[in-house]
Short mmCIF file of C-alpha atoms in Angstrom, two decimals:
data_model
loop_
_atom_site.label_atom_id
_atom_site.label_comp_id
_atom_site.label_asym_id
_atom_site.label_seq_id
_atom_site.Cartn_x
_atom_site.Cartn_y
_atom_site.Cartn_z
CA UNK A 1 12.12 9.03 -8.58
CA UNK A 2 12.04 10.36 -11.91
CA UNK A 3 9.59 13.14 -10.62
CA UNK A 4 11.56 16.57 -11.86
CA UNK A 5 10.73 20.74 -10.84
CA UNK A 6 10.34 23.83 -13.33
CA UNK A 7 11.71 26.64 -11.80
CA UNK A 8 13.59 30.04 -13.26
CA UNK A 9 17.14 30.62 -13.37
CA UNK A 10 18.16 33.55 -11.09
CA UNK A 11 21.90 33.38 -11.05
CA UNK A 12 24.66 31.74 -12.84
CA UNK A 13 28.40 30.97 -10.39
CA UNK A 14 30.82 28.31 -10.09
CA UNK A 15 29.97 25.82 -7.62
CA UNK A 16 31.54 25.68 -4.11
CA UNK A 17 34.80 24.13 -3.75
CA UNK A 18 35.25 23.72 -7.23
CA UNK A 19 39.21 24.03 -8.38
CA UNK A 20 40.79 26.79 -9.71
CA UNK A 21 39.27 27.30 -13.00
CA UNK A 22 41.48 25.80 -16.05
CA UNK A 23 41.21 26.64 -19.65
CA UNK A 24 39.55 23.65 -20.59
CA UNK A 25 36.18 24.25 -21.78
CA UNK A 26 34.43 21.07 -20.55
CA UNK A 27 36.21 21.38 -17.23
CA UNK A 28 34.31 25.20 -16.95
CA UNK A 29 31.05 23.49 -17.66
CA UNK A 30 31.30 20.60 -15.07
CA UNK A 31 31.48 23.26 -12.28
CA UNK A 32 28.88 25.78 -13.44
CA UNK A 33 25.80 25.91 -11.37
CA UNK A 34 22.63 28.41 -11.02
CA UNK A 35 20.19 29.38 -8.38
CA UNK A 36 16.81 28.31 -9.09
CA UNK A 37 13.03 29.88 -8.18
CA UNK A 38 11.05 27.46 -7.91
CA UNK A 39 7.58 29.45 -7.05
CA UNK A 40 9.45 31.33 -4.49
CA UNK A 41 11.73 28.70 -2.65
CA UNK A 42 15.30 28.90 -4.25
CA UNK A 43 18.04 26.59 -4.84
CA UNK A 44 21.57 25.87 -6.09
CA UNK A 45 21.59 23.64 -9.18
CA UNK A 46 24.28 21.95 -11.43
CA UNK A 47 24.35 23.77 -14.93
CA UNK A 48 26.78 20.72 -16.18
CA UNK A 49 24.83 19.43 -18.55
CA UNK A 50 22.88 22.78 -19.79
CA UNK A 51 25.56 24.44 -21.05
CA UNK A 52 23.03 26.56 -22.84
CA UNK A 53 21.67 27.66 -19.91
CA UNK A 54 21.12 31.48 -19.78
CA UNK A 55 19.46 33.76 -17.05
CA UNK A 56 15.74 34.12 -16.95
CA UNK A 57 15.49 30.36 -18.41
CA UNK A 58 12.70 27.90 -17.59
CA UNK A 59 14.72 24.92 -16.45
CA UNK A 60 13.56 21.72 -15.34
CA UNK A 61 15.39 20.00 -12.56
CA UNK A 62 15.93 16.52 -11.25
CA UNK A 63 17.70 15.78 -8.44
CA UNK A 64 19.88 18.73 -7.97
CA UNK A 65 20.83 18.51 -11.78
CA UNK A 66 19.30 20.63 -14.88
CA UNK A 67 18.30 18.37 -17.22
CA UNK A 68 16.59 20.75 -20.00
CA UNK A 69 15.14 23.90 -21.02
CA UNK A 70 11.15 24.07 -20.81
CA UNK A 71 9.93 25.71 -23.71
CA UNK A 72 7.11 28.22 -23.50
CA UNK A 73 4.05 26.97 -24.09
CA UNK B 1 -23.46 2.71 -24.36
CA UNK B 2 -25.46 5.58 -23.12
CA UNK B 3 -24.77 9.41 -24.31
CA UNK B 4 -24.20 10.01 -20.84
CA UNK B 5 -21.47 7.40 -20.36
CA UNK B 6 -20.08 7.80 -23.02
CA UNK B 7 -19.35 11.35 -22.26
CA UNK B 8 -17.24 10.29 -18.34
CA UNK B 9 -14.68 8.54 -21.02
CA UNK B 10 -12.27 11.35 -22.93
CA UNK B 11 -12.44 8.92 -26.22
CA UNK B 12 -15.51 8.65 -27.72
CA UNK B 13 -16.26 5.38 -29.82
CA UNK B 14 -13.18 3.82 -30.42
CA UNK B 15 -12.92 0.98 -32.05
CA UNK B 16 -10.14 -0.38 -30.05
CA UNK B 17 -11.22 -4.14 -28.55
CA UNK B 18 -9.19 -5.20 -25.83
CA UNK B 19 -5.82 -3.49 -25.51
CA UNK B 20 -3.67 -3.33 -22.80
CA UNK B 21 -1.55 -0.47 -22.56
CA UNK B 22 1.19 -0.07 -20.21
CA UNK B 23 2.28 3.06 -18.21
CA UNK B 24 6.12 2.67 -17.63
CA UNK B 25 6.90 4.92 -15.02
CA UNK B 26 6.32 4.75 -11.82
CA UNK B 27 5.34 8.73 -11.38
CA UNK B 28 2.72 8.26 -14.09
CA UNK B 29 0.97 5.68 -12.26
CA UNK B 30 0.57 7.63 -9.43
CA UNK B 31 -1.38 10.31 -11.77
CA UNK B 32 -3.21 7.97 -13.46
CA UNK B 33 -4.74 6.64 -10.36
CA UNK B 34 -5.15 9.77 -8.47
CA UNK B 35 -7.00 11.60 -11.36
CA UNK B 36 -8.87 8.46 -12.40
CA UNK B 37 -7.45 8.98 -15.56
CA UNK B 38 -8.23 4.46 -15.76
CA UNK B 39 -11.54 5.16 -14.91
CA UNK B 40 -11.79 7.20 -18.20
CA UNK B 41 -10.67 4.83 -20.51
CA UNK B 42 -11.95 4.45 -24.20
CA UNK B 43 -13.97 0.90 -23.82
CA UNK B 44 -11.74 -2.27 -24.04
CA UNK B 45 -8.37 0.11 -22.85
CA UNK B 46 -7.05 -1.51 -20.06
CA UNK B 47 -3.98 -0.17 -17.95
CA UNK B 48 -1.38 -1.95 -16.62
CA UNK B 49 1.49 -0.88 -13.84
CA UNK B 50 4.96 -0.91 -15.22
CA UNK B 51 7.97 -1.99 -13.35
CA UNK B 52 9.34 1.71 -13.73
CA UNK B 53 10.16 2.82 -9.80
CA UNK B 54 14.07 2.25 -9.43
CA UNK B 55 13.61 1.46 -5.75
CA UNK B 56 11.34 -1.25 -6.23
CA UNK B 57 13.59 -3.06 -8.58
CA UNK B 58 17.03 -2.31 -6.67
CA UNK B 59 18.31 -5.64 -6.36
CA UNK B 60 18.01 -7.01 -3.06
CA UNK B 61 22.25 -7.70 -2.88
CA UNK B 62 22.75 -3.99 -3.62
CA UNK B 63 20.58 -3.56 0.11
CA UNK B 64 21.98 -6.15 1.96
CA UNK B 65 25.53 -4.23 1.24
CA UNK B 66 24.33 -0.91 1.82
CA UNK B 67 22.94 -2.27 5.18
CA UNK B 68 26.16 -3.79 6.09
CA UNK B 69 28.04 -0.68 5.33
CA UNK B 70 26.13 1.21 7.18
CA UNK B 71 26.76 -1.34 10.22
CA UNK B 72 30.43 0.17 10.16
CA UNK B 73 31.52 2.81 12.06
CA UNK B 74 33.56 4.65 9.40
CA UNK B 75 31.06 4.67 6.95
CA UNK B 76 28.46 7.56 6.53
CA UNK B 77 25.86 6.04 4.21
CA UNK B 78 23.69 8.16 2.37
CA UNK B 79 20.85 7.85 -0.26
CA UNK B 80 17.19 8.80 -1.49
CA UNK B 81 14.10 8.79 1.09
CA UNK B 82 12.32 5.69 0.04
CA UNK B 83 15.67 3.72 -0.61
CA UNK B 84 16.18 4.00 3.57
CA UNK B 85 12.80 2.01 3.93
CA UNK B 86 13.10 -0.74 2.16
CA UNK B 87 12.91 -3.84 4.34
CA UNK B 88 15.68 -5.81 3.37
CA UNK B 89 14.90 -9.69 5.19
CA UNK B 90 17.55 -10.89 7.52
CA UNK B 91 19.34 -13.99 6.75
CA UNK B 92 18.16 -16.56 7.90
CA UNK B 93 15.51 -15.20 10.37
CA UNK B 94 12.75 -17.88 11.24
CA UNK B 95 10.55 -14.92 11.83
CA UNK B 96 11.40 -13.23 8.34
CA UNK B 97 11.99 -10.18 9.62
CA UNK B 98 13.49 -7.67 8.22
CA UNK B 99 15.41 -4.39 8.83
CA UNK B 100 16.37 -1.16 6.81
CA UNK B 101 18.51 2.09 6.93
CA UNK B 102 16.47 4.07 8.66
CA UNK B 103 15.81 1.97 11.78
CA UNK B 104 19.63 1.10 11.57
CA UNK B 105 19.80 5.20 11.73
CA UNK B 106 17.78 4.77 15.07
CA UNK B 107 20.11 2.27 16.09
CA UNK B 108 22.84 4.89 15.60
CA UNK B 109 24.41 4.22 12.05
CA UNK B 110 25.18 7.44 10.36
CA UNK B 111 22.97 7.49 7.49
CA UNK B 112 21.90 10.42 5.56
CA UNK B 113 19.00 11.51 3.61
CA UNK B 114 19.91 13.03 1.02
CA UNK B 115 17.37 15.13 -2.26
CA UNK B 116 20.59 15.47 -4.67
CA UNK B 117 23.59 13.45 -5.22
CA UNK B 118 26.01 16.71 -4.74
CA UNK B 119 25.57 16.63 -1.35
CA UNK B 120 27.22 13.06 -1.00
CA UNK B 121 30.58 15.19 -2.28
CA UNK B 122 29.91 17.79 0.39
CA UNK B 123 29.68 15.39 3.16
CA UNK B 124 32.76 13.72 1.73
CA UNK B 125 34.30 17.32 1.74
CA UNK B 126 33.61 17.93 5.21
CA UNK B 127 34.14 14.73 6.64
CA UNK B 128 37.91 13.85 4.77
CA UNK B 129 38.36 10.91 8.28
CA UNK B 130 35.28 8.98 7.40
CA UNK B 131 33.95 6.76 4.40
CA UNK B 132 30.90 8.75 2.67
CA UNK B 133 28.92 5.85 0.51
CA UNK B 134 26.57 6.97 -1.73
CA UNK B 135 23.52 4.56 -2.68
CA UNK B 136 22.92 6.07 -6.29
CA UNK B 137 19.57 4.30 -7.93
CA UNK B 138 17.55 5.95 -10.19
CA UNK B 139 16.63 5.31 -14.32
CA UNK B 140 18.76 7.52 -17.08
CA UNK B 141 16.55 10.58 -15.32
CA UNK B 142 19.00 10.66 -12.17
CA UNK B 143 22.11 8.72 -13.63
CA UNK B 144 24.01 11.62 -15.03
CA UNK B 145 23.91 13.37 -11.65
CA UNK B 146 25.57 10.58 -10.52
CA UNK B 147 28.32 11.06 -13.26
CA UNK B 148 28.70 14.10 -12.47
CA UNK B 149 29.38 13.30 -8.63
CA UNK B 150 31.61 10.57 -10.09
CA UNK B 151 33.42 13.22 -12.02
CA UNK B 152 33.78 15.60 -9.82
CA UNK B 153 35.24 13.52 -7.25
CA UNK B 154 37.83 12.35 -9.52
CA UNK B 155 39.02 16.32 -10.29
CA UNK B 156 39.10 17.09 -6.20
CA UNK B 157 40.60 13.61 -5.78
CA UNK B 158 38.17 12.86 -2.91
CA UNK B 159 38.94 9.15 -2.27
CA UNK B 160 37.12 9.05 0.73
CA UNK B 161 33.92 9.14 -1.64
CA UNK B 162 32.83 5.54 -2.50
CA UNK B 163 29.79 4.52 -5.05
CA UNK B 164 27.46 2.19 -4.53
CA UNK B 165 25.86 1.81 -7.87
CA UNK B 166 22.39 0.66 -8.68
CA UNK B 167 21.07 2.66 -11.93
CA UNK B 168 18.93 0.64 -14.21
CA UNK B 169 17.84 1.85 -17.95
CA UNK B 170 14.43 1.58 -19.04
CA UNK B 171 13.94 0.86 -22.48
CA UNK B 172 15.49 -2.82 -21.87
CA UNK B 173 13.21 -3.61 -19.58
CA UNK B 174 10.58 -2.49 -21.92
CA UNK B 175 12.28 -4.59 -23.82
CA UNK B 176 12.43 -7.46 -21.85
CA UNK B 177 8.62 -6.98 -20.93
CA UNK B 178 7.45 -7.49 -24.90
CA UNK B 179 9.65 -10.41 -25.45
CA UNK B 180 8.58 -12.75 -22.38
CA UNK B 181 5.26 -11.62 -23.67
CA UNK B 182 3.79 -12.76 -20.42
CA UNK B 183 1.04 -9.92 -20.14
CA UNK B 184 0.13 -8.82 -23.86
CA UNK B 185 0.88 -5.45 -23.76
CA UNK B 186 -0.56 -3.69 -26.98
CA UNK B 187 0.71 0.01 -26.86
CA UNK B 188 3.54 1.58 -23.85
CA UNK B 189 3.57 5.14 -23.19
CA UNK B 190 7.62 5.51 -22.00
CA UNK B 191 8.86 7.88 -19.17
CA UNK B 192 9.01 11.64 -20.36
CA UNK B 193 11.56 12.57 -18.23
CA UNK B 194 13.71 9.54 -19.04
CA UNK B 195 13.90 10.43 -22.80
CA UNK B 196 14.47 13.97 -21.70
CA UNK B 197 18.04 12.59 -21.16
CA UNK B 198 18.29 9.93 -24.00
CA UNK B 199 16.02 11.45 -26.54
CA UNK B 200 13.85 9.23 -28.82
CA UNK B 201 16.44 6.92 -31.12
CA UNK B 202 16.58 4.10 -28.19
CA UNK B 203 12.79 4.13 -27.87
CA UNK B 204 12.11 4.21 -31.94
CA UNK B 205 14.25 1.34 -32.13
CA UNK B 206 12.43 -0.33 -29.54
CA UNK B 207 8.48 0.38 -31.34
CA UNK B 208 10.18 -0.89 -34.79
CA UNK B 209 11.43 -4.26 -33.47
CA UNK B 210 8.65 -5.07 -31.28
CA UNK B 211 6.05 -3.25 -33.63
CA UNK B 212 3.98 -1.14 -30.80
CA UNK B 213 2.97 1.95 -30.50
CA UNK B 214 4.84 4.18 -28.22
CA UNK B 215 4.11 7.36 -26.85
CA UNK B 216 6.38 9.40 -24.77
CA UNK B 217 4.02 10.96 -21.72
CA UNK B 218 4.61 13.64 -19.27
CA UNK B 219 3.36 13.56 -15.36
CA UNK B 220 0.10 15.57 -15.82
CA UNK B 221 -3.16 14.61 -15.99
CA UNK B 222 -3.51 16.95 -19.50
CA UNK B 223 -0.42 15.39 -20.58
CA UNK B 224 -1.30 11.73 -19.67
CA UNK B 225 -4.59 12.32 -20.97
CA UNK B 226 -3.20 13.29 -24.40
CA UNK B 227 -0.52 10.21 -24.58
CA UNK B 228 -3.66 7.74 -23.73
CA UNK B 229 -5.68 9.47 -26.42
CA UNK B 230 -2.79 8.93 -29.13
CA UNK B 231 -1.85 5.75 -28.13
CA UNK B 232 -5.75 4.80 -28.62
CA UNK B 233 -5.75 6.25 -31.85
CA UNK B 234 -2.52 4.71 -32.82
CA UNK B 235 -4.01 1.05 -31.75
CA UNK B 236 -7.22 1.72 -33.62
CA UNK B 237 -5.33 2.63 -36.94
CA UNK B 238 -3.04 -0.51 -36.54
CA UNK B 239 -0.12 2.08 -36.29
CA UNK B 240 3.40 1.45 -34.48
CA UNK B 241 6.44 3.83 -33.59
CA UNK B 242 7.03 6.71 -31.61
CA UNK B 243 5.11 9.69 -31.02
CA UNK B 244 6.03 12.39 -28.74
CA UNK B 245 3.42 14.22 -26.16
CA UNK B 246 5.85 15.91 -24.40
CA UNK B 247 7.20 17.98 -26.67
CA UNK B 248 7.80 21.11 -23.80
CA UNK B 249 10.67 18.64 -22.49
CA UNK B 250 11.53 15.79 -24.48
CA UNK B 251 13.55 16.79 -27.82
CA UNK B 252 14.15 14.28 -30.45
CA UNK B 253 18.15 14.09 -29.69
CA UNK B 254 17.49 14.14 -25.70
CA UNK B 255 20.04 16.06 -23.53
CA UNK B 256 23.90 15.26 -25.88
CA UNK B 257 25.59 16.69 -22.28
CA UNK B 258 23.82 14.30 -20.16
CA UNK B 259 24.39 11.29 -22.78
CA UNK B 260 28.09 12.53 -22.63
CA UNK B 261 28.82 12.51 -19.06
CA UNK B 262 26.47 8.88 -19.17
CA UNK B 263 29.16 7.90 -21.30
CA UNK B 264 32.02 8.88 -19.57
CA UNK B 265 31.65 7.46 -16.49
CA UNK B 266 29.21 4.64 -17.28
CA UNK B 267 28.65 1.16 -18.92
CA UNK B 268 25.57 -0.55 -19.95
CA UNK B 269 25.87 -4.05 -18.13
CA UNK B 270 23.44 -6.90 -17.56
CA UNK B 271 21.58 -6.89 -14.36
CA UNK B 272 19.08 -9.24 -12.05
CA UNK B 273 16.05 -6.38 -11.38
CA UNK B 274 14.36 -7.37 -8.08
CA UNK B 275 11.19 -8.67 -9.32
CA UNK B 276 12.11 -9.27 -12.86
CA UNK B 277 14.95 -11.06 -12.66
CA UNK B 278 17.72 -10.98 -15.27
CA UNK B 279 17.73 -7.84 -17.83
CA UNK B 280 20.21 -7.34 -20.61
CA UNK B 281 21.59 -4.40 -20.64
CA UNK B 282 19.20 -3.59 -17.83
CA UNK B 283 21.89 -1.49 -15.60
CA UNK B 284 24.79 0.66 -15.55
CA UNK B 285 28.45 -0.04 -14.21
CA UNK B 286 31.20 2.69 -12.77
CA UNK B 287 33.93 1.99 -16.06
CA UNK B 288 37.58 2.94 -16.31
CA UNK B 289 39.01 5.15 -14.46
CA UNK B 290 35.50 6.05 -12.19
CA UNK B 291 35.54 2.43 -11.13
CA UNK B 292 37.82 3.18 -8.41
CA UNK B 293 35.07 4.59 -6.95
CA UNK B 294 33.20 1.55 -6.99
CA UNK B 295 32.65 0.35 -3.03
CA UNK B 296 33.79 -3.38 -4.47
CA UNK B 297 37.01 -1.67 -5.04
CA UNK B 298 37.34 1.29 -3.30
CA UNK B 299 35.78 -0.58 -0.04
CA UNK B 300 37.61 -4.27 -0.75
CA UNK B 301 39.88 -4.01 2.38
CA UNK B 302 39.34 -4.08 6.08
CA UNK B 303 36.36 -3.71 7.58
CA UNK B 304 34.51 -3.07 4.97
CA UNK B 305 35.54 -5.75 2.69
CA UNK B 306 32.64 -8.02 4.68
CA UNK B 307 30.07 -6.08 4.23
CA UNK B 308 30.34 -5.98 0.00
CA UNK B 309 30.32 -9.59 -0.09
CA UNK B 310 26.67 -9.70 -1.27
CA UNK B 311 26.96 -7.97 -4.33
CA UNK B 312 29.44 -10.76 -5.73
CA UNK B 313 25.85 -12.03 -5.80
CA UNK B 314 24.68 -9.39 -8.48
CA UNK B 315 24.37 -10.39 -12.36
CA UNK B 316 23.11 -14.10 -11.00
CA UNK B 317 20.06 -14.99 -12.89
CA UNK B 318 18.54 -16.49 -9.68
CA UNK B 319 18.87 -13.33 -7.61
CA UNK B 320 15.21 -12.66 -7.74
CA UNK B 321 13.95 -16.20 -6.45
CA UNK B 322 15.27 -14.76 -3.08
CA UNK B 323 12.61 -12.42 -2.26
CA UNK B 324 10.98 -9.82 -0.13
CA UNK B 325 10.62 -10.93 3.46
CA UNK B 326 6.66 -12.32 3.79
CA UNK B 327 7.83 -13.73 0.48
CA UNK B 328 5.31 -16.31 0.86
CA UNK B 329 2.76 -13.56 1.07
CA UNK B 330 4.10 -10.74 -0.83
CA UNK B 331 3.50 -10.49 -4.81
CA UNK B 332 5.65 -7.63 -5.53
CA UNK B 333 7.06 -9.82 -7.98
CA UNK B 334 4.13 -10.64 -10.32
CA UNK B 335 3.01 -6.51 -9.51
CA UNK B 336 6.14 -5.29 -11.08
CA UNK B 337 5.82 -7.57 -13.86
CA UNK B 338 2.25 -6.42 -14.43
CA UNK B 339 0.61 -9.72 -14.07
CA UNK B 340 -1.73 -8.52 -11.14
CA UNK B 341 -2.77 -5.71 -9.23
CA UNK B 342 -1.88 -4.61 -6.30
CA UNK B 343 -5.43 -5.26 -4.90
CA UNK B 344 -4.95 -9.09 -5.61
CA UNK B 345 -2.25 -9.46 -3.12
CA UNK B 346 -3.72 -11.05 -0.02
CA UNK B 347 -1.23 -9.12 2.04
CA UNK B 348 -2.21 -5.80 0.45
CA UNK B 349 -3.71 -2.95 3.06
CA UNK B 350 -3.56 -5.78 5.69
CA UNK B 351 0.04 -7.22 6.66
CA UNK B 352 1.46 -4.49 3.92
CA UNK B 353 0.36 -0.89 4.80
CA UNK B 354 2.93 1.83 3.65
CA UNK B 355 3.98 1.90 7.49
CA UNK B 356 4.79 -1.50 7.59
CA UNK B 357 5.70 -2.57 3.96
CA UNK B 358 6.16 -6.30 3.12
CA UNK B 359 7.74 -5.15 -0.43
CA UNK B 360 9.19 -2.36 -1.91
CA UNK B 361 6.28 -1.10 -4.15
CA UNK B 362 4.66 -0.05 -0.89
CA UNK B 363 7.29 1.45 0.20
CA UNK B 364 8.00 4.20 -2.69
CA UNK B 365 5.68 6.79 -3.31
CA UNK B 366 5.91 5.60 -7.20
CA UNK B 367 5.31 1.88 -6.21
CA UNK B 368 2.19 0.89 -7.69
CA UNK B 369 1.21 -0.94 -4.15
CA UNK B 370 1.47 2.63 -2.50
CA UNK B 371 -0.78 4.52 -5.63
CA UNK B 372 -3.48 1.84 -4.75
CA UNK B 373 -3.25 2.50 -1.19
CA UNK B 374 -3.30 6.12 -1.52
CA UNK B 375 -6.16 6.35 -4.10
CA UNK B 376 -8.12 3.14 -4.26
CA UNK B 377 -8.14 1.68 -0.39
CA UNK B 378 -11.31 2.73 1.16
CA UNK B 379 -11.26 1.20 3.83
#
């Protein structure tokens, strides 16, 4: 359950259906999302709680969810 | 000990007699057993299974709801893989037998397997005339995607969205496993990906009061390899506290987002595990304003306000005398606990075969009963 995937951020949007965007900060960040490589297979992946987050990054994901960088070894 | 077997363990000579050492998380048990990494063990080391798979511990009233939701017609249920095959008993059956999501699905329910909580919102999107449930289990690792479904269905106002809540938190049922006392565990290594999200306070606090060494492991053989080797050395020095051997992941503070939208949308409240019975502290609740979403509110009328009777059962330090069906067989209980192995259940790879579990640590691939059957059954 707790098993989580490295994979490479690719590109940074706002997810689907998500409202209008307002000026509040933390509102911006609960809707940001990426696409993922992981080795080759790609997918779309909640940013909320890697605000951080730039393209290029190592993220590791859980779930559908970024849950933190992965620093270089 | 010979030169030569002393060289098939990765710890030479330590002075370590008789320690048992738990492995938390259900993930890491899976490693340990496929890479033999207990085989390898410094002499005296002894590992022992940890409780930490969420679906194994989902409390059985939690099932028995999501089964009856599923039953109606409006309802879309959806979850995780291995939470659709757990055999939840039937009431009252002579023949204990039992029944779960996905043969319901056969039966013609609409339930949905689902690898990310986001898509629960989606089908909630697309289907605004029906009643999208979503099972959410999972430890502090999966919990803040849940928050963030639970968020993010309170800014589209999707009240056709209902949660069905089961998270648990780990370190206190770490806790609760070194107070009972009931298997003397010496050292724990705690679930990397876990303290990815909460960082290392909760767990330091934990190693002071119970005085234990605790080392945070990752999922590799390398990594788990390292953590056993620290926590050896720790033991053999006397030491307790934290130390960290998955520093690529885990940073001291954890993830202050994820703890934020934990916050937000959750409370810590006390909760029966299946198979440990009563934890303090041991789950999370839908509070304020997100507990509208809850299905005991959000699903308390009509049709659906039968099939959420069970979880007035939850929080009842009793729940877990009402066991697995084959309870009489079955030792799921005293497995989770880590007060046997798998291999000492007489139902193990004979009435309980991952195809036909009796209990829900053969059902999920983390359950320790599966690991065993995967890597130790030989016959």
């Amino acid at each position: 359950m707790c098993l989580a995937t490295p994979g490479r951020i690719v590109a940074i949007s706002r997810a689907e259906g998500a409202p209008e965007a307002g000026s509040d900060l933390r509102d911006h960040d609960l809707w940001r999302c990426a696409l993922v490589d992981f080795g080759g297979v790609r997918q779309q992946v909640s940013l909320a709680c890697l605000p951080e987050a730039r393209l290029g990054d190592q993220v590791l994901v859980h779930v559908g969810l970024a849950l933190c960088l992965v620093a270089a070894p | 000990m010979t030169d030569s077997a002393a060289s098939t363990r990765f710890l030479n000579g330590p002075t370590v007699s008789r320690a048992a050492v738990m492995e938390v998380c259900g993930g890491q048990t899976h490693t340990i057993l496929r890479w033999g990494l207990d085989q390898r063990l410094p002499a005296g080391m002894a590992l022992i299974h940890g409780p930490g798979c969420p679906v194994c511990v989902t409390p059985l009233p939690i099932l028995e709801a999501a089964i009856a939701l599923a039953r109606c017609p409006e309802v879309i249920l959806c979850s995780y893989g291995d939470m659709l095959r757990v055999p939840v008993p039937l009431q009252g059956d002579p023949q204990e037998r039992s029944i779960d999501l996905l043969s319901l699905r056969a039966a013609g329910a609409d339930v949905r397997l689902i690898t990310q909580p986001l898509q629960a919102l989606q089908l909630a999107l697309e289907h605004r005339q029906r009643q999208v449930v979503l099972l959410a289990v999972g430890f502090e690792t999966t919990a803040p995607a849940t928050a963030l479904v639970a968020m993010q269905r309170q800014a589209l106002e999707l009240s056709n969205l209902h949660l069905l809540v089961a998270h648990v938190r780990v370190v206190p049922a770490m806790a609760s496993l070194l107070a009972r006392g009931e298997s003397r565990l010496d050292a724990l290594l705690a679930p990397g990906h876990v303290c990815s999200v909460i960082g290392l306070t909760e767990v330091e606090q934990l190693a002071q009061r119970y005085a234990r060494p605790v080392v945070v492991a990752g999922f590799t053989p390398t990594s788990l390899e390292q953590a056993l080797h620290l926590s050896s050395r720790m033991l053999e020095r006397g030491d307790h506290g934290v130390r960290n051997a998955y520093r690529e992941v885990v940073h001291p503070n954890g993830n202050p987002r994820a703890q934020a939208l934990l916050a937000e949308v959750f409370e810590p409240i006390d909760l029966a595990w299946r198979g440990l019975g009563l934890i303090e502290g041991g789950g999370l609740a839908l509070k304020g304003a997100y507990a509208e979403a809850d299905v005991r509110r959000s699903l308390d009328r009509g049709a659906t306000a039968a099939a959420i009777a069970p979880l007035r059962r939850l929080g009842c330090a009793l729940e877990t005398s009402t066991e697995a069906p084959g309870a009489s067989l079955c030792r799921a209980t005293e497995v989770l606990q880590g007060r046997c192995l798998p291999s000492d259940c007489p139902a193990f790879a004979g009435r309980c075969r991952p195809e036909h579990p009796l209990g829900a640590p053969m059902v999920s691939e983390e359950g320790a009963c599966a690991a065993w059957m995967h890597y130790r059954h030989t016959r």
